[in-house]
PDB file of C-alpha atoms in Angstrom:
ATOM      1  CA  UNK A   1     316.561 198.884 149.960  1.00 58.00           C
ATOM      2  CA  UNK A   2     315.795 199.899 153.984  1.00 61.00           C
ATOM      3  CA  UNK A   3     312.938 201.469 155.044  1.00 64.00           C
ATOM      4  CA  UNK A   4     312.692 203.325 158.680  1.00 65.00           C
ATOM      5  CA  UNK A   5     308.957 204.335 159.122  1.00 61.00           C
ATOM      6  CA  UNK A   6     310.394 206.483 162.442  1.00 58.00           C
ATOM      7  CA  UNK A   7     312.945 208.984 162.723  1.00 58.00           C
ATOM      8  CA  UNK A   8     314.168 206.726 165.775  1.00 63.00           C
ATOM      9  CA  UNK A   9     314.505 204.116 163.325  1.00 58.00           C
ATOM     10  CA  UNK A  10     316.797 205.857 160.594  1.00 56.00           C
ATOM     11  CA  UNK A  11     319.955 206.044 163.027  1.00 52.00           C
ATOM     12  CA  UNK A  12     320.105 201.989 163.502  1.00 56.00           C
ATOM     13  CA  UNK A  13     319.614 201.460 160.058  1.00 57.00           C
ATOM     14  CA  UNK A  14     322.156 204.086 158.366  1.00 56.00           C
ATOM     15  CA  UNK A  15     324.698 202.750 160.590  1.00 54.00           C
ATOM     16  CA  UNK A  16     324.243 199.266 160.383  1.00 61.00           C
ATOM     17  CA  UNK A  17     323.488 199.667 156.382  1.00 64.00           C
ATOM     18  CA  UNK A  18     325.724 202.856 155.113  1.00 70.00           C
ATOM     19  CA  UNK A  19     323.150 203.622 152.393  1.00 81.00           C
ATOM     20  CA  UNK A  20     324.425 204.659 148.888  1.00 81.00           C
ATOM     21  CA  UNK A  21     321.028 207.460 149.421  1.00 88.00           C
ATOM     22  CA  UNK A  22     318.791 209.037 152.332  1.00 90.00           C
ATOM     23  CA  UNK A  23     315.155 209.654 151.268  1.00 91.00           C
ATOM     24  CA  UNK A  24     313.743 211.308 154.117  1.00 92.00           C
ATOM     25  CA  UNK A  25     310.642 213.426 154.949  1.00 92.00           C
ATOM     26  CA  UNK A  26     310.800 216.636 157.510  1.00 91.00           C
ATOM     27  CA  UNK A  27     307.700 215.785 158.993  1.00 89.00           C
ATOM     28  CA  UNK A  28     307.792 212.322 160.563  1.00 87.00           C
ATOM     29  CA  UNK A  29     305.413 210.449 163.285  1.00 84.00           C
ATOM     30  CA  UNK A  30     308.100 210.866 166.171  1.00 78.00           C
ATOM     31  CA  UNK A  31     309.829 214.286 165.030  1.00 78.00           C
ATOM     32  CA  UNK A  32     311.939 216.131 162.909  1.00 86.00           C
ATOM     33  CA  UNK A  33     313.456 214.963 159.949  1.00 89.00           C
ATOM     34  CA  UNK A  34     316.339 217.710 160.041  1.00 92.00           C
ATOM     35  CA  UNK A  35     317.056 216.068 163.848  1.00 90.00           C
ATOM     36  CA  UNK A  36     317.308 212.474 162.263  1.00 89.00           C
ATOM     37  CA  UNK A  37     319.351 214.248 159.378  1.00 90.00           C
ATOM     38  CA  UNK A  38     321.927 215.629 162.209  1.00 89.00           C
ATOM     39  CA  UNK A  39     321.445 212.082 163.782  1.00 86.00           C
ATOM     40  CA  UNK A  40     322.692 210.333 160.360  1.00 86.00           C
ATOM     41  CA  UNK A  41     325.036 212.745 160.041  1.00 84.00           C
ATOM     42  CA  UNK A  42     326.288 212.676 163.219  1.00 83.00           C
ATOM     43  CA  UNK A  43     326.419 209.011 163.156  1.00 81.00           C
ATOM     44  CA  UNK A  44     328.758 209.283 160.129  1.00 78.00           C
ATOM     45  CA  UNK A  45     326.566 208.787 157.563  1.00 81.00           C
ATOM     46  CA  UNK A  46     328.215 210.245 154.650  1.00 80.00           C
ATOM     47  CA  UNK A  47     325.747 209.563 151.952  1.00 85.00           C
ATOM     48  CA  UNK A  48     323.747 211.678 149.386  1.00 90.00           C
ATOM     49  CA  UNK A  49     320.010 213.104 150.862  1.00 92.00           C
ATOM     50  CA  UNK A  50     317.184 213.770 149.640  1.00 94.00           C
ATOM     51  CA  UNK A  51     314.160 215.749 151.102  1.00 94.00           C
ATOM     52  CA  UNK A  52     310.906 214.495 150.004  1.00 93.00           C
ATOM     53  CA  UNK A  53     308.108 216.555 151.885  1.00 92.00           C
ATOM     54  CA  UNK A  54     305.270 218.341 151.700  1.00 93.00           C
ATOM     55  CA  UNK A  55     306.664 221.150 153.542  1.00 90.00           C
ATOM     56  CA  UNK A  56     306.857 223.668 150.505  1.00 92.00           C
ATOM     57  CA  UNK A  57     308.078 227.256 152.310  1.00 94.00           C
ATOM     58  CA  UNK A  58     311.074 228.642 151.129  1.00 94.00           C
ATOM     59  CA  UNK A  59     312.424 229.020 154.534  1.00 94.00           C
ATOM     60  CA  UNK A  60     312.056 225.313 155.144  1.00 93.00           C
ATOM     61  CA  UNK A  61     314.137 224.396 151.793  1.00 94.00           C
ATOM     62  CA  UNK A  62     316.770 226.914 152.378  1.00 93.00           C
ATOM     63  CA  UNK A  63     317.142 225.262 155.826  1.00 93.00           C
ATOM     64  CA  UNK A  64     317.864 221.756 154.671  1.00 92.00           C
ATOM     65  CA  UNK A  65     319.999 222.948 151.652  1.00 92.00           C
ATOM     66  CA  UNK A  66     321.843 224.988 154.113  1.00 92.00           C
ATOM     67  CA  UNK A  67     322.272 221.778 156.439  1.00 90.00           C
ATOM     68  CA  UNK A  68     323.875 220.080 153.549  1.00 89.00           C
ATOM     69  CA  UNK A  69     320.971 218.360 151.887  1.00 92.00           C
ATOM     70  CA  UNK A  70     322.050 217.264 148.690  1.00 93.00           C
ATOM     71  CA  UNK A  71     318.263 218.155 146.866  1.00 95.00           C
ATOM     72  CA  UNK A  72     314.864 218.851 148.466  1.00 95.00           C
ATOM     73  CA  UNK A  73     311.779 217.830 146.363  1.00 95.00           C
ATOM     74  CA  UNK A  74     308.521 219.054 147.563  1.00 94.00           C
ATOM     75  CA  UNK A  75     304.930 216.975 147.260  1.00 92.00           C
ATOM     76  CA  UNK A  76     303.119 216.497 145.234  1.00 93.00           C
ATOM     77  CA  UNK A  77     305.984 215.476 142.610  1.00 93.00           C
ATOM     78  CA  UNK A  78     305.992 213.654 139.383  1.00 94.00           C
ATOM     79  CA  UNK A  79     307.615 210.290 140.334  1.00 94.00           C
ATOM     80  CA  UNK A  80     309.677 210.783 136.730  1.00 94.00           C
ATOM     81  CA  UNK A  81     311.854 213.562 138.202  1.00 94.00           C
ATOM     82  CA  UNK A  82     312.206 211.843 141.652  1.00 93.00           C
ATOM     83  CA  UNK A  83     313.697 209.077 140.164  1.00 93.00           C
ATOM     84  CA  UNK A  84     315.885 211.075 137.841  1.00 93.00           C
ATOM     85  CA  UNK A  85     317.247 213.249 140.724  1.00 93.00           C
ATOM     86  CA  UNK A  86     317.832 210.322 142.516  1.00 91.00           C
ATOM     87  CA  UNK A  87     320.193 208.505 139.635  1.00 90.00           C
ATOM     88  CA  UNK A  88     322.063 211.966 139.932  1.00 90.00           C
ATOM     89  CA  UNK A  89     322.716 211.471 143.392  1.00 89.00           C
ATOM     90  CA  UNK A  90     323.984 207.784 143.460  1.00 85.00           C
ATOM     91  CA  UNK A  91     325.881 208.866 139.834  1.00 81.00           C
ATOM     92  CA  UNK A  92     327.055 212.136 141.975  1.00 78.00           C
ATOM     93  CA  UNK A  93     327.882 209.691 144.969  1.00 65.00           C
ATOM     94  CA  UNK A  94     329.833 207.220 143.241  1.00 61.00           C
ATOM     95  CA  UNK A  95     332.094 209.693 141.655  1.00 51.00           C
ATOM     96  CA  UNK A  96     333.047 211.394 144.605  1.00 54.00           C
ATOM     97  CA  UNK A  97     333.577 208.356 146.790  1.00 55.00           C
ATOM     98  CA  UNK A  98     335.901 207.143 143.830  1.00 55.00           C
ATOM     99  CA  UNK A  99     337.902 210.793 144.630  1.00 67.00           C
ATOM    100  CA  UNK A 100     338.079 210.722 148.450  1.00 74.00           C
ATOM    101  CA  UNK A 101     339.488 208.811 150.797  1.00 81.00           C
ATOM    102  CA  UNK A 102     337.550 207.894 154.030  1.00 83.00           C
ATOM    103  CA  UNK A 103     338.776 205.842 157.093  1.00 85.00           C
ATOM    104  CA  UNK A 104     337.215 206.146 160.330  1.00 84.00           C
ATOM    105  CA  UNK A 105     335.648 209.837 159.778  1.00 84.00           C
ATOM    106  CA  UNK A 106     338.287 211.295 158.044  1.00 88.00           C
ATOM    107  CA  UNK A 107     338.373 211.988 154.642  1.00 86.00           C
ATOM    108  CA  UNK A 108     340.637 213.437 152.027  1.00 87.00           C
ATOM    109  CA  UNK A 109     340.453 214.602 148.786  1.00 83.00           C
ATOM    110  CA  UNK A 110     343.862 214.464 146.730  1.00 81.00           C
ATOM    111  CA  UNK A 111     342.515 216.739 143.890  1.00 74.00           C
ATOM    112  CA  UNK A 112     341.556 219.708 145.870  1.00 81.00           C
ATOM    113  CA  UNK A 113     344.090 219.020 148.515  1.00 85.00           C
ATOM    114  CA  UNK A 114     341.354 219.047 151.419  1.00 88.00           C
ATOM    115  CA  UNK A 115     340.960 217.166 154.437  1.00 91.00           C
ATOM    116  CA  UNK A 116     337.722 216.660 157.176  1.00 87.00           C
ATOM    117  CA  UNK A 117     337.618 215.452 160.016  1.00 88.00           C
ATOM    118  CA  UNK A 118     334.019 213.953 161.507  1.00 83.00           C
ATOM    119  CA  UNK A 119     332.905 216.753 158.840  1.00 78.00           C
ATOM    120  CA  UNK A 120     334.987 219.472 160.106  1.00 86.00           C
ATOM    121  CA  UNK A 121     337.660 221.058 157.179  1.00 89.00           C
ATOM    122  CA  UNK A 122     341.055 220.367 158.568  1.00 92.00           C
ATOM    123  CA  UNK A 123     344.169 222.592 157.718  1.00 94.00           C
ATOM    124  CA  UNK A 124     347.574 220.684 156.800  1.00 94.00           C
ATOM    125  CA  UNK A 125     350.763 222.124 155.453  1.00 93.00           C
ATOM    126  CA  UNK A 126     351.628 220.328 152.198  1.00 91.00           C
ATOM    127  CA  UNK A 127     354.006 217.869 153.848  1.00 92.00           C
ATOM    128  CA  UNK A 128     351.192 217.296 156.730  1.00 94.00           C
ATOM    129  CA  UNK A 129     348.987 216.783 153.430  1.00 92.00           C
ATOM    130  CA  UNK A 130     351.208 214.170 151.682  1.00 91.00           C
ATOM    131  CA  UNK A 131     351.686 211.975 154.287  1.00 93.00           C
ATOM    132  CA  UNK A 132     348.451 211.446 155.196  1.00 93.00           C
ATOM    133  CA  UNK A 133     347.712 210.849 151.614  1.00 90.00           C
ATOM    134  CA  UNK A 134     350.418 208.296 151.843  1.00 90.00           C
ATOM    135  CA  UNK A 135     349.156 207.070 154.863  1.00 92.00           C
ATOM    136  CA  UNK A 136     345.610 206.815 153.746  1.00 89.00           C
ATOM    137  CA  UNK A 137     346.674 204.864 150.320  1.00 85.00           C
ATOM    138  CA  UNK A 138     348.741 202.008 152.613  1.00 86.00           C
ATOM    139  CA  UNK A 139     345.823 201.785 155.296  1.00 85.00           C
ATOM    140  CA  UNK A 140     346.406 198.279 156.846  1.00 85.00           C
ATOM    141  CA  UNK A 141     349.845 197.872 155.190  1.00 87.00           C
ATOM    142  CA  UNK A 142     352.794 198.149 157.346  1.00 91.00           C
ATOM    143  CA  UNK A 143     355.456 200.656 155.849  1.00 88.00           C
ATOM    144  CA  UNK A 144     359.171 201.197 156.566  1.00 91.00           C
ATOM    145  CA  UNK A 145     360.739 204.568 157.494  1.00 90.00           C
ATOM    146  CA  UNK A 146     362.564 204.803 154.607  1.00 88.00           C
ATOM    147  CA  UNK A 147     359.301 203.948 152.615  1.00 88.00           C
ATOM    148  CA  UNK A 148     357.813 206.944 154.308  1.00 88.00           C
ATOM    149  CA  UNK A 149     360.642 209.227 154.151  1.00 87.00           C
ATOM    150  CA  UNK A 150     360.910 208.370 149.950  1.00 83.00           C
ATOM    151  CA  UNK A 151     357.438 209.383 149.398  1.00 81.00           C
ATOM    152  CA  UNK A 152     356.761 212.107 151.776  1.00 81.00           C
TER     153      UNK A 152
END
């Protein structure tokens, strides 16, 4: 487990880390916690947050839902359903990283078919689709044309 006490601090350590969860307040002693969300996020930090604050208004929850929060828990909270909305998190992390494929800020998700790009949905015909897919799956392998050409 990492701790930042500062929003200045939560960049360095989700890059250098790439938590499995983000705990992190909206009001913090050098900002905004939706700025050091953007940060983390902009920083391609990928994984599950959580919003644990005492800021309570509705239009301050539908704002960090709407950024892509994955929950928002307001104070004070009984430390029973933190923790279980935090094991549903890491258990609704793990499943998805099992499904997507991620290399260098782009990811891909052979069920639905969907691709991003630094977060950003990116539209492939089918073929465009496969062989990325391919592509993805052999990352670090070298593969022949004809390899290519037999899958895609």
């Amino acid at each position: 487990m990492y701790a930042a006490g500062r929003g200045e601090e939560g960049d360095p350590v989700g890059v250098a880390v790439r938590p499995d969860l983000v705990v992190l307040d909206v009001i913090l002693p050098d900002g905004d916690g939706f700025e050091t969300y953007r940060a983390l996020r902009g920083a391609d930090v990928d994984a599950p947050l959580l919003f644990l604050t005492a800021q309570d208004r509705t239009e301050t929850k539908v704002r960090g839902l709407m950024m892509g929060a994955d929950d928002y828990v307001t104070k004070p909270f009984a430390l029973e359903e933190v923790v279980a909305r935090v094991h549903v998190l890491l258990r609704r992390g793990r499943a998805l990283d099992c499904r997507l494929l991620r290399i260098r800020g782009v990811a891909l998700d052979p069920a639905t078919r969907e691709v991003w790009r630094d977060g950003t949905q990116v539209a492939l015909s089918r073929r465009e689709f496969d062989l990325l897919s391919f592509l993805m799956d052999n990352a670090g392998r070298v593969l022949s044309k004809g390899q290519i050409l037999d899958r895609v």
